[in-house]
């Protein structure tokens, strides 16, 4: 029998059978409708209402959250966009073409938070003062848009030049290249023309006696840093034509060569002319106005006293470059700095070694480790009979009277003291090398001896410890021996006995430390580039960048150093990380000579510089 379909059933019967289900469906639909309206009301009054109430007060806070940090990075330079030139004369510029010309879109981007919030003042740590401090910080950022562009390059971790860009001023040739064309006028007694060849390295040295390596050795003049440094800068991998991205700005003025031309027989107007002209030129540049020159630096391959004339008397020494108000804002790198002034910094004298490859350095270091050293100590130098404070006479006598000491006397004419081969051979055969003051605090010999793996013995902290704080460890006991000058003058100390007290194990450790420092103390060949090692140029440039970057961040954060005492500059250079205040120091007696109003020791500045020149004349006679 075929079953009936539902449609054939009477209507009353269908409604009777499905009445219960119909009521259930009505209840479900009513519940769903109620839930929908409750949800709609909740969204409208709770969620949207809260958002609207905060929109006005928090609009400034919400805007930056819409900035994608990845989009910021797209404006940073492509790591592979480097314009190189095979010609040595053309600087290699890493052009960050993707940076916009204007920073307008960057002004609303929050500045990078410092890594060490503990360095902030207490009001920065939180509480009601935090919002006010942040507003002040943002206001500072808007005052210095070019700072912020430079500082934010650090943010792009894919950019190897982030935070390291250098802008080089294109100076008129009278400030540099014209001097090289007139190289015979750079010294009264030395033909500097041969020393400006090979990018400032001078003539190659032949390895006749096997003292040097077969390559990388040159008869480099100790005052040639001006041109060596400038030529190394041409090979710097992070040059930029956009000064607003620069971590620092280099001024390629040959300050040492300039003053060398006019120290003898010229009036003060002639000696000051180029320095005044340079400052006038720089102050008209837009780059100068950003920080008033505090992000600028230049190099001079002479001692600081050649640039610190204390008066306008015609018979006073040097020019006044470092006393010019504008120049006081710049950093000047010199082979000897003033312990009492803050605008100059010591960098190493050039040695005879200028490696072109990392392997050249590694091979030389290994060779210095394996040398037999038959002399306990040695000294290369001449007495200073005209200087009653000099201890050179006593050092010479101790060398002569000791069977463990070696002396290389410097005298008139063809002295072995002027032979690079003789000097390096003696240093290579000595455990310790005596390094008293030269005519001024420092002398090139200290770097020649360390290049030979010889442990230096200093008698005045101004000869190295307060000078080359960028390049040498602050713990001087790791690489040197210190014997105070008074111990020698009063004949209380025998150098031989003092050095014999150091154990052979400790001597080995110290010598290894000296050898490990060699890369930081030499200037690589400007026509090449070391692969992994950092030379004296690299260390100096990074130190300048760190100095300028810290200054910029201090300005943004409102940090000031109101208690800074310039006369104690040498002490500040020795402070550990985080220290700010200076106090009494064991070396105070060495720097407590009577000073004039400028903070310079009258009897150690102009006279020291003049004696240095007299000694240069003597060495060429």
Coordinates of C-alpha atoms in Angstrom, one line a residue:
X1 CA 0.0 0.0 0.0
X2 CA 1.4 3.4 -0.9
X3 CA 1.9 5.7 2.1
X4 CA 0.2 9.0 2.1
X5 CA 2.1 12.2 1.7
X6 CA 1.9 14.9 4.3
X7 CA 0.1 17.2 1.9
X8 CA -2.9 14.9 1.8
X9 CA -3.4 15.0 5.6
X10 CA -6.1 17.2 7.0
X11 CA -4.9 20.7 8.1
X12 CA -6.2 20.4 11.7
X13 CA -4.3 17.1 12.1
X14 CA -1.0 18.7 10.9
X15 CA -1.3 21.8 13.2
X16 CA -2.1 19.5 16.1
X17 CA 1.0 17.4 15.5
X18 CA 3.4 20.4 15.0
X19 CA 2.2 22.9 17.6
X20 CA 4.9 22.2 20.1
X21 CA 7.7 22.7 17.5
X22 CA 6.2 25.9 16.3
X23 CA 6.3 27.5 19.7
X24 CA 10.0 26.5 20.1
X25 CA 11.0 28.2 16.9
X26 CA 9.2 31.4 17.9
X27 CA 11.1 31.5 21.2
X28 CA 14.5 30.9 19.4
X29 CA 13.8 33.7 16.9
X30 CA 12.8 36.1 19.7
X31 CA 16.0 35.3 21.7
X32 CA 18.2 35.8 18.6
X33 CA 16.6 39.2 17.9
X34 CA 17.1 40.3 21.5
X35 CA 20.7 39.2 21.5
X36 CA 21.4 41.2 18.3
X37 CA 19.9 44.4 19.7
X38 CA 21.8 44.0 23.0
X39 CA 25.1 43.5 21.1
X40 CA 24.4 46.5 18.8
X41 CA 23.7 48.7 21.8
X42 CA 26.8 47.5 23.6
X43 CA 29.0 48.3 20.6
X44 CA 27.5 51.7 20.1
X45 CA 27.5 53.0 23.7
X46 CA 30.5 51.1 25.3
X47 CA 33.1 50.6 22.6
X48 CA 32.5 53.6 20.3
X49 CA 31.6 55.8 23.2
X50 CA 34.9 55.1 24.9
X51 CA 36.8 55.7 21.7
X52 CA 35.1 59.0 21.1
X53 CA 35.7 60.2 24.6
X54 CA 39.5 59.6 24.2
X55 CA 39.8 60.8 20.7
X56 CA 40.5 64.4 21.5
X57 CA 42.9 63.8 24.4
X58 CA 44.9 61.0 22.8
X59 CA 45.0 62.0 19.2
X60 CA 48.7 62.9 19.3
X61 CA 49.5 59.6 20.9
X62 CA 47.5 57.6 18.4
X63 CA 49.0 59.1 15.3
X64 CA 52.5 57.6 15.6
X65 CA 51.0 54.1 16.1
X66 CA 49.9 54.2 12.4
X67 CA 53.5 54.6 11.3
X68 CA 55.0 51.3 10.1
X69 CA 58.6 51.1 11.1
X70 CA 59.4 49.1 8.1
X71 CA 58.3 52.0 5.9
X72 CA 60.8 54.2 7.7
X73 CA 63.6 51.8 6.8
X74 CA 62.8 52.0 3.2
X75 CA 64.1 55.6 3.2
X76 CA 67.5 54.5 4.5
X77 CA 70.4 53.8 2.1
X78 CA 70.6 50.5 0.3
X79 CA 73.7 48.7 1.8
X80 CA 74.8 48.0 -1.8
X81 CA 74.4 51.5 -3.1
X82 CA 78.1 52.6 -2.9
X83 CA 79.6 54.8 -5.6
X84 CA 83.2 53.8 -5.9
X85 CA 85.9 55.3 -8.2
X86 CA 89.0 53.6 -9.3
X87 CA 90.9 56.9 -9.3
X88 CA 92.5 57.5 -5.9
X89 CA 91.8 61.2 -6.1
X90 CA 88.0 60.7 -6.1
X91 CA 86.4 60.1 -2.8
X92 CA 84.1 57.1 -2.4
X93 CA 80.7 58.4 -1.5
X94 CA 78.0 56.2 -0.1
X95 CA 75.0 58.2 -1.4
X96 CA 71.8 57.6 0.5
X97 CA 69.6 58.5 -2.5
X98 CA 66.4 57.1 -0.9
X99 CA 66.3 59.7 1.9
X100 CA 63.7 62.4 1.2
X101 CA 65.0 65.9 0.9
X102 CA 62.7 67.1 3.7
X103 CA 62.3 65.6 7.2
X104 CA 58.7 66.9 7.5
X105 CA 57.3 63.3 7.7
X106 CA 59.9 62.3 10.3
X107 CA 59.1 65.0 12.8
X108 CA 56.1 63.0 14.3
X109 CA 58.1 59.8 14.6
X110 CA 59.1 59.2 18.2
X111 CA 62.8 59.4 18.9
X112 CA 64.6 56.2 19.7
X113 CA 64.6 55.5 23.4
X114 CA 68.0 55.3 25.0
X115 CA 69.4 51.9 25.9
X116 CA 70.1 52.9 29.4
X117 CA 67.1 54.7 31.0
X118 CA 69.0 54.7 34.3
X119 CA 71.1 57.6 33.0
X120 CA 68.0 59.9 33.0
X121 CA 67.4 62.4 35.8
X122 CA 65.0 61.2 38.4
X123 CA 62.1 63.1 36.8
X124 CA 62.5 60.8 33.8
X125 CA 61.9 57.6 35.7
X126 CA 58.1 57.9 35.7
X127 CA 55.3 59.6 37.6
X128 CA 53.6 62.9 36.9
X129 CA 56.7 64.4 35.4
X130 CA 57.1 61.9 32.6
X131 CA 54.5 63.4 30.2
X132 CA 56.0 66.9 30.7
X133 CA 59.5 65.6 30.1
X134 CA 58.5 63.8 27.0
X135 CA 56.8 66.9 25.6
X136 CA 60.0 68.9 26.2
X137 CA 62.0 66.2 24.5
X138 CA 59.7 66.3 21.4
X139 CA 60.1 70.0 21.3
X140 CA 63.8 69.7 21.3
X141 CA 63.6 67.2 18.5
X142 CA 61.8 69.7 16.3
X143 CA 64.5 72.3 17.0
X144 CA 67.1 70.0 15.5
X145 CA 65.6 68.1 12.5
X146 CA 69.1 67.5 11.0
X147 CA 70.2 65.9 14.2
X148 CA 67.2 63.6 14.2
X149 CA 67.9 62.5 10.6
X150 CA 71.4 61.6 11.5
X151 CA 70.6 59.9 14.8
X152 CA 67.8 57.9 13.2
X153 CA 70.1 56.3 10.7
X154 CA 71.2 54.2 13.6
X155 CA 67.7 52.6 13.6
X156 CA 68.2 50.8 10.3
X157 CA 70.1 47.7 11.3
X158 CA 70.3 46.6 7.7
X159 CA 72.4 49.8 6.9
X160 CA 76.1 49.1 7.7
X161 CA 76.6 52.9 7.7
X162 CA 73.8 53.8 10.0
X163 CA 75.2 56.3 12.5
X164 CA 78.6 56.4 10.8
X165 CA 78.1 58.8 7.8
X166 CA 80.8 61.5 7.4
X167 CA 80.3 64.6 5.3
X168 CA 83.5 66.2 3.9
X169 CA 83.6 69.9 3.2
X170 CA 84.7 70.7 -0.3
X171 CA 87.2 73.4 0.7
X172 CA 88.9 75.7 -1.8
X173 CA 92.3 74.2 -2.8
X174 CA 94.2 77.0 -1.1
X175 CA 93.4 75.2 2.2
X176 CA 95.0 71.9 1.2
X177 CA 96.0 70.8 -2.3
X178 CA 97.8 74.1 -3.2
X179 CA 100.1 73.6 -0.2
X180 CA 101.2 70.3 -1.7
X181 CA 102.0 72.0 -5.0
X182 CA 104.2 74.3 -3.1
X183 CA 105.7 71.5 -0.9
X184 CA 109.2 73.0 -0.9
X185 CA 107.9 75.9 1.3
X186 CA 106.5 73.6 4.0
X187 CA 109.8 73.5 6.0
X188 CA 112.9 75.5 6.1
X189 CA 115.2 72.5 6.6
X190 CA 113.3 69.5 5.2
X191 CA 112.3 68.9 1.6
X192 CA 108.8 67.8 2.3
X193 CA 108.1 67.1 -1.4
X194 CA 109.4 63.6 -1.1
X195 CA 107.4 63.0 2.1
X196 CA 104.1 64.0 0.5
X197 CA 104.5 61.3 -2.2
X198 CA 102.6 58.0 -2.1
X199 CA 99.6 59.7 -0.5
X200 CA 101.7 61.2 2.3
X201 CA 103.6 58.0 3.2
X202 CA 106.9 59.2 1.6
X203 CA 109.4 57.1 -0.3
X204 CA 109.4 53.3 0.2
X205 CA 112.0 51.7 2.5
X206 CA 114.1 48.9 1.1
X207 CA 114.3 45.9 3.4
X208 CA 118.1 45.6 2.9
X209 CA 118.9 44.4 6.4
X210 CA 115.8 42.3 6.8
X211 CA 114.4 44.5 9.6
X212 CA 111.2 45.4 7.8
X213 CA 108.6 43.4 5.9
X214 CA 109.1 43.3 2.1
X215 CA 106.1 45.6 1.6
X216 CA 104.3 48.4 3.5
X217 CA 107.3 50.3 4.8
X218 CA 107.9 53.9 4.0
X219 CA 110.2 56.8 5.2
X220 CA 107.2 58.6 6.6
X221 CA 107.7 62.1 8.1
X222 CA 106.4 62.4 11.7
X223 CA 104.4 65.5 10.7
X224 CA 102.7 64.1 7.7
X225 CA 99.4 63.1 9.3
X226 CA 97.5 66.0 7.6
X227 CA 97.7 64.4 4.2
X228 CA 97.7 60.8 5.3
X229 CA 94.5 61.3 7.2
X230 CA 92.8 63.2 4.4
X231 CA 93.7 60.5 1.9
X232 CA 92.4 57.8 4.2
X233 CA 89.2 59.7 4.5
X234 CA 88.7 59.4 0.7
X235 CA 88.6 55.6 1.2
X236 CA 86.1 55.8 4.1
X237 CA 83.2 53.5 3.3
X238 CA 80.4 55.8 4.7
X239 CA 80.9 59.2 3.0
X240 CA 77.7 61.1 2.2
X241 CA 76.9 64.2 0.2
X242 CA 73.9 64.8 2.4
X243 CA 75.2 66.7 5.5
X244 CA 72.0 66.2 7.4
X245 CA 72.7 62.5 7.6
X246 CA 76.3 62.9 8.8
X247 CA 77.4 61.7 12.2
X248 CA 80.3 64.2 11.9
X249 CA 81.7 66.7 9.4
X250 CA 85.3 66.6 8.3
X251 CA 87.3 69.7 7.4
X252 CA 90.2 68.7 5.2
X253 CA 92.4 71.7 6.1
X254 CA 96.1 71.0 6.3
X255 CA 96.6 73.0 9.5
X256 CA 100.0 71.5 10.3
X257 CA 101.4 72.2 6.8
X258 CA 99.9 75.7 6.9
X259 CA 101.7 76.8 10.1
X260 CA 104.9 75.0 9.1
X261 CA 105.3 77.5 6.3
X262 CA 105.2 80.6 8.4
X263 CA 106.6 79.8 11.9
X264 CA 110.0 81.3 11.2
X265 CA 110.4 84.9 9.9
X266 CA 106.7 85.8 9.4
X267 CA 104.5 88.2 11.4
X268 CA 101.4 87.1 13.2
X269 CA 99.1 88.4 10.5
X270 CA 100.7 86.0 8.0
X271 CA 100.6 83.1 10.5
X272 CA 96.9 83.6 11.3
X273 CA 95.7 84.4 7.8
X274 CA 94.7 80.9 6.6
X275 CA 93.1 80.0 10.0
X276 CA 90.9 83.2 10.0
X277 CA 90.0 82.7 6.3
X278 CA 89.0 79.1 7.0
X279 CA 86.8 80.0 10.0
X280 CA 85.1 82.7 7.9
X281 CA 84.5 80.3 5.1
X282 CA 83.0 77.6 7.4
X283 CA 80.7 80.0 9.3
X284 CA 79.0 81.0 6.0
X285 CA 78.1 77.4 5.3
X286 CA 74.7 76.1 6.2
X287 CA 76.3 72.9 7.7
X288 CA 78.0 75.1 10.3
X289 CA 74.7 76.6 11.6
X290 CA 73.3 73.3 12.7
X291 CA 75.5 73.0 15.8
X292 CA 77.8 76.0 15.5
X293 CA 80.6 73.8 14.4
X294 CA 80.4 71.3 17.3
X295 CA 80.0 68.4 14.8
X296 CA 83.1 69.5 12.8
X297 CA 86.6 68.1 13.1
X298 CA 90.0 68.6 11.5
X299 CA 93.5 67.1 11.7
X300 CA 96.9 68.7 12.2
X301 CA 100.0 66.6 12.2
X302 CA 101.8 68.9 14.7
X303 CA 101.7 69.4 18.5
X304 CA 99.0 71.6 19.9
X305 CA 101.3 74.3 21.0
X306 CA 101.9 75.4 17.4
X307 CA 98.3 76.5 17.3
X308 CA 98.0 78.2 20.8
X309 CA 99.7 81.5 20.6
X310 CA 99.1 83.2 23.9
X311 CA 99.3 86.8 22.8
X312 CA 99.5 89.0 19.7
X313 CA 103.1 89.9 20.3
X314 CA 105.2 89.4 17.2
X315 CA 107.8 87.3 19.0
X316 CA 105.2 84.9 20.5
X317 CA 105.1 81.4 19.0
X318 CA 102.7 79.9 16.5
X319 CA 99.2 81.0 15.4
X320 CA 96.0 81.2 17.3
X321 CA 93.8 78.7 15.5
X322 CA 92.8 76.8 18.6
X323 CA 92.0 80.0 20.5
X324 CA 89.6 81.3 17.8
X325 CA 86.1 81.3 19.3
X326 CA 84.7 79.3 16.3
X327 CA 87.5 76.8 16.4
X328 CA 86.9 76.2 20.1
X329 CA 83.7 74.4 19.0
X330 CA 85.4 72.1 16.6
X331 CA 87.5 69.1 17.5
X332 CA 91.1 69.2 16.4
X333 CA 93.1 66.0 16.2
X334 CA 96.8 66.6 16.9
X335 CA 99.8 64.4 17.6
X336 CA 100.1 66.0 21.0
X337 CA 97.1 67.7 22.8
X338 CA 97.0 70.1 25.7
X339 CA 96.1 68.7 29.1
X340 CA 94.3 71.9 30.0
X341 CA 92.1 72.5 27.0
X342 CA 89.0 70.7 25.7
X343 CA 89.1 71.2 21.9
X344 CA 92.1 69.1 20.9
X345 CA 92.6 65.3 21.0
X346 CA 95.8 63.2 20.7
X347 CA 96.2 60.8 17.8
X348 CA 99.3 58.6 17.1
X349 CA 102.3 59.9 15.3
X350 CA 102.7 58.0 12.0
X351 CA 105.2 55.1 12.1
X352 CA 107.1 53.7 9.1
X353 CA 104.6 50.8 8.7
X354 CA 101.5 51.3 6.5
X355 CA 99.9 47.9 5.8
X356 CA 97.7 47.4 2.8
X357 CA 96.1 44.1 4.0
X358 CA 95.1 42.5 7.2
X359 CA 97.6 39.7 6.5
X360 CA 100.4 42.3 6.5
X361 CA 99.6 43.2 10.1
X362 CA 99.1 39.6 11.3
X363 CA 102.4 38.5 9.8
X364 CA 104.2 41.4 11.4
X365 CA 102.6 40.7 14.8
X366 CA 103.6 37.0 14.7
X367 CA 107.1 38.0 13.8
X368 CA 107.4 40.3 16.8
X369 CA 106.2 37.6 19.1
X370 CA 108.9 35.2 18.1
X371 CA 111.9 37.6 18.2
X372 CA 114.9 37.0 20.5
X373 CA 115.4 40.1 22.6
X374 CA 118.9 40.3 24.0
X375 CA 118.6 43.7 25.6
X376 CA 116.7 44.4 28.8
X377 CA 116.2 48.0 27.9
X378 CA 117.2 50.6 25.3
X379 CA 117.1 54.3 24.6
X380 CA 117.3 56.2 21.3
X381 CA 117.8 59.9 21.8
X382 CA 120.0 62.9 22.4
X383 CA 120.6 64.8 25.7
X384 CA 119.0 68.2 26.3
X385 CA 121.7 70.1 28.1
X386 CA 119.8 73.4 27.7
X387 CA 116.8 72.0 29.6
X388 CA 117.6 71.5 33.4
X389 CA 114.3 69.6 33.9
X390 CA 115.2 66.9 31.3
X391 CA 116.1 63.5 32.5
X392 CA 117.7 62.4 29.3
X393 CA 121.2 62.8 30.5
X394 CA 120.5 60.4 33.4
X395 CA 118.9 57.8 31.1
X396 CA 121.9 58.0 28.8
X397 CA 124.3 57.4 31.7
X398 CA 122.3 54.4 33.0
X399 CA 122.3 52.9 29.5
X400 CA 126.0 53.3 29.2
X401 CA 126.7 51.8 32.7
X402 CA 124.5 48.8 32.3
X403 CA 125.5 45.6 30.5
X404 CA 121.8 45.0 29.9
X405 CA 121.2 48.4 28.4
X406 CA 121.5 49.5 24.7
X407 CA 122.0 53.2 23.6
X408 CA 121.5 54.7 20.2
X409 CA 122.9 58.2 20.5
X410 CA 121.4 60.9 18.4
X411 CA 123.9 63.6 17.3
X412 CA 124.6 66.0 14.5
X413 CA 124.9 64.9 10.9
X414 CA 124.5 61.3 9.8
X415 CA 123.4 59.8 13.1
X416 CA 122.0 56.3 13.2
X417 CA 119.2 57.8 15.2
X418 CA 117.8 59.1 11.8
X419 CA 118.0 55.6 10.2
X420 CA 114.7 53.8 10.4
X421 CA 116.5 50.5 10.0
X422 CA 118.8 51.2 12.9
X423 CA 116.0 52.4 15.2
X424 CA 113.7 49.5 14.5
X425 CA 116.5 46.9 14.8
X426 CA 117.3 48.1 18.3
X427 CA 113.7 48.2 19.4
X428 CA 113.1 44.7 18.1
X429 CA 116.0 43.4 20.2
X430 CA 114.8 45.0 23.4
X431 CA 112.3 44.0 26.1
X432 CA 111.7 47.6 27.3
X433 CA 112.2 50.9 25.5
X434 CA 112.7 54.1 27.5
X435 CA 110.4 56.9 26.4
X436 CA 111.1 60.2 28.3
X437 CA 109.6 63.4 27.2
X438 CA 110.8 64.8 23.9
X439 CA 111.1 68.6 23.4
X440 CA 107.4 68.5 24.4
X441 CA 105.5 65.8 26.3
X442 CA 105.4 63.3 23.5
X443 CA 107.7 61.8 20.9
X444 CA 107.2 59.6 17.8
X445 CA 109.7 57.0 19.2
X446 CA 107.0 55.7 21.6
X447 CA 105.0 54.4 18.6
X448 CA 108.0 53.1 16.7
X449 CA 109.0 51.0 19.8
X450 CA 105.5 49.6 20.3
X451 CA 105.4 48.7 16.6
X452 CA 108.5 46.6 17.3
X453 CA 106.8 44.8 20.2
X454 CA 108.9 46.7 22.8
X455 CA 107.3 47.5 26.1
X456 CA 107.5 51.3 26.6
X457 CA 108.7 52.9 29.8
X458 CA 107.2 56.3 30.4
X459 CA 108.4 58.9 33.0
X460 CA 105.6 61.5 32.6
X461 CA 101.8 60.8 32.2
X462 CA 101.6 63.5 29.5
X463 CA 103.8 61.4 27.2
X464 CA 101.0 58.9 26.5
X465 CA 98.5 58.2 29.3
X466 CA 96.6 61.5 29.1
X467 CA 97.2 61.9 25.4
X468 CA 96.1 58.8 23.4
X469 CA 93.0 57.8 25.4
X470 CA 91.2 56.7 22.2
X471 CA 94.0 54.3 21.2
X472 CA 95.6 53.0 24.4
X473 CA 94.1 51.2 27.4
X474 CA 93.3 53.4 30.4
X475 CA 94.9 50.8 32.5
X476 CA 98.5 51.8 31.6
X477 CA 100.0 48.9 33.6
X478 CA 98.7 46.4 31.0
X479 CA 101.1 47.6 28.3
X480 CA 103.8 49.9 29.9
X481 CA 105.9 50.7 32.9
X482 CA 105.7 54.1 34.7
X483 CA 108.7 55.5 36.6
X484 CA 108.1 59.1 37.8
X485 CA 110.7 61.6 36.6
X486 CA 111.6 62.6 40.1
X487 CA 112.7 59.1 40.9
X488 CA 115.3 59.5 38.2
X489 CA 116.3 63.0 39.0
X490 CA 116.9 62.2 42.6
X491 CA 118.7 59.0 41.6
X492 CA 116.5 57.0 43.9
X493 CA 115.7 54.4 41.2
X494 CA 117.9 52.2 39.1
X495 CA 116.1 51.5 35.8
X496 CA 117.7 48.1 35.5
X497 CA 116.8 47.0 39.0
X498 CA 113.2 48.3 38.6
X499 CA 112.7 46.4 35.3
X500 CA 114.3 43.2 36.7
X501 CA 111.6 43.1 39.4
X502 CA 109.0 42.3 36.7
X503 CA 108.7 38.5 36.3
X504 CA 109.3 36.9 32.9
X505 CA 105.7 35.7 32.9
X506 CA 104.5 39.3 33.4
X507 CA 106.8 40.6 30.7
X508 CA 105.4 38.1 28.2
X509 CA 101.8 39.2 29.1
X510 CA 102.7 42.9 28.7
X511 CA 104.5 42.3 25.4
X512 CA 101.5 40.5 24.0
X513 CA 99.3 43.4 25.0
X514 CA 101.7 45.8 23.1
X515 CA 101.6 43.6 20.1
X516 CA 97.8 43.4 20.1
X517 CA 97.7 47.2 20.1
X518 CA 99.7 47.5 16.8
X519 CA 96.7 47.7 14.4
X520 CA 95.3 50.7 16.4
X521 CA 98.6 52.6 16.3
X522 CA 99.4 52.4 12.6
X523 CA 97.9 54.2 9.6
X524 CA 97.0 51.8 6.8
X525 CA 98.0 52.6 3.3
X526 CA 95.5 55.3 2.1
X527 CA 95.3 53.7 -1.3
X528 CA 93.9 50.5 0.1
X529 CA 91.5 49.3 2.8
X530 CA 92.0 46.8 5.6
X531 CA 89.4 44.1 5.7
X532 CA 88.6 43.5 9.3
X533 CA 91.2 45.4 11.4
X534 CA 90.7 49.0 12.6
X535 CA 93.7 51.2 12.2
X536 CA 94.5 54.5 13.9
X537 CA 92.3 56.4 11.4
X538 CA 89.3 54.1 12.0
X539 CA 89.7 54.4 15.8
X540 CA 89.9 58.2 15.6
X541 CA 86.9 58.7 13.3
X542 CA 84.7 56.4 15.5
X543 CA 85.8 58.4 18.6
X544 CA 84.8 61.6 17.0
X545 CA 81.4 60.1 15.9
X546 CA 80.8 58.9 19.5
X547 CA 81.6 62.3 20.8
X548 CA 79.2 64.2 18.5
X549 CA 76.5 61.6 18.9
X550 CA 76.7 61.8 22.7
X551 CA 76.5 65.6 22.5
X552 CA 73.4 65.5 20.2
X553 CA 71.6 63.1 22.6
X554 CA 72.5 65.2 25.6
X555 CA 71.0 68.3 23.8
X556 CA 67.8 66.3 23.0
X557 CA 67.5 65.1 26.6
X558 CA 68.4 68.4 28.1
X559 CA 71.5 67.2 29.8
X560 CA 74.2 69.8 30.5
X561 CA 77.6 69.6 32.1
X562 CA 77.6 72.9 34.0
X563 CA 80.3 71.8 36.3
X564 CA 82.8 71.0 33.6
X565 CA 86.3 72.6 34.3
X566 CA 88.3 72.9 31.1
X567 CA 91.6 73.2 33.0
X568 CA 91.0 69.6 34.2
X569 CA 90.4 68.2 30.7
X570 CA 93.1 65.6 31.1
X571 CA 91.2 64.1 34.1
X572 CA 87.9 63.9 32.2
X573 CA 89.6 61.8 29.5
X574 CA 90.5 59.2 32.1
X575 CA 87.0 58.8 33.6
X576 CA 85.3 55.5 33.4
X577 CA 81.9 55.0 31.8
X578 CA 79.2 56.9 33.7
X579 CA 81.6 59.0 35.7
X580 CA 81.1 62.8 35.4
X581 CA 83.0 64.5 38.3
X582 CA 86.7 64.7 38.7
X583 CA 88.6 64.9 42.0
X584 CA 92.2 64.7 43.2
X585 CA 94.5 62.5 41.1
X586 CA 97.9 61.0 41.7
X587 CA 99.2 62.8 38.6
X588 CA 98.2 66.3 39.8
X589 CA 101.8 67.3 40.5
X590 CA 102.7 66.6 36.9
X591 CA 100.2 69.2 35.6
X592 CA 100.3 71.8 38.4
X593 CA 102.7 74.2 36.8
X594 CA 101.8 77.9 37.0
X595 CA 99.3 78.7 34.2
X596 CA 98.2 82.0 32.6
X597 CA 94.6 83.0 32.0
X598 CA 94.1 80.6 29.1
X599 CA 95.1 77.6 31.2
X600 CA 98.3 76.9 29.4
X601 CA 101.7 76.4 31.1
X602 CA 103.8 79.3 29.9
X603 CA 107.1 77.4 30.3
X604 CA 105.9 74.3 28.5
X605 CA 104.0 75.4 25.4
X606 CA 105.6 77.9 23.2
X607 CA 109.1 76.9 24.3
X608 CA 108.4 73.2 23.8
X609 CA 107.2 73.9 20.3
X610 CA 110.1 76.1 19.5
X611 CA 112.6 73.5 20.8
X612 CA 110.9 70.9 18.7
X613 CA 111.5 72.9 15.6
X614 CA 115.1 73.6 16.7
X615 CA 115.6 69.8 17.0
X616 CA 114.2 69.3 13.5
X617 CA 116.7 71.8 12.2
X618 CA 119.4 70.0 14.2
X619 CA 118.5 66.6 12.7
X620 CA 118.8 67.9 9.2
X621 CA 122.2 69.6 9.7

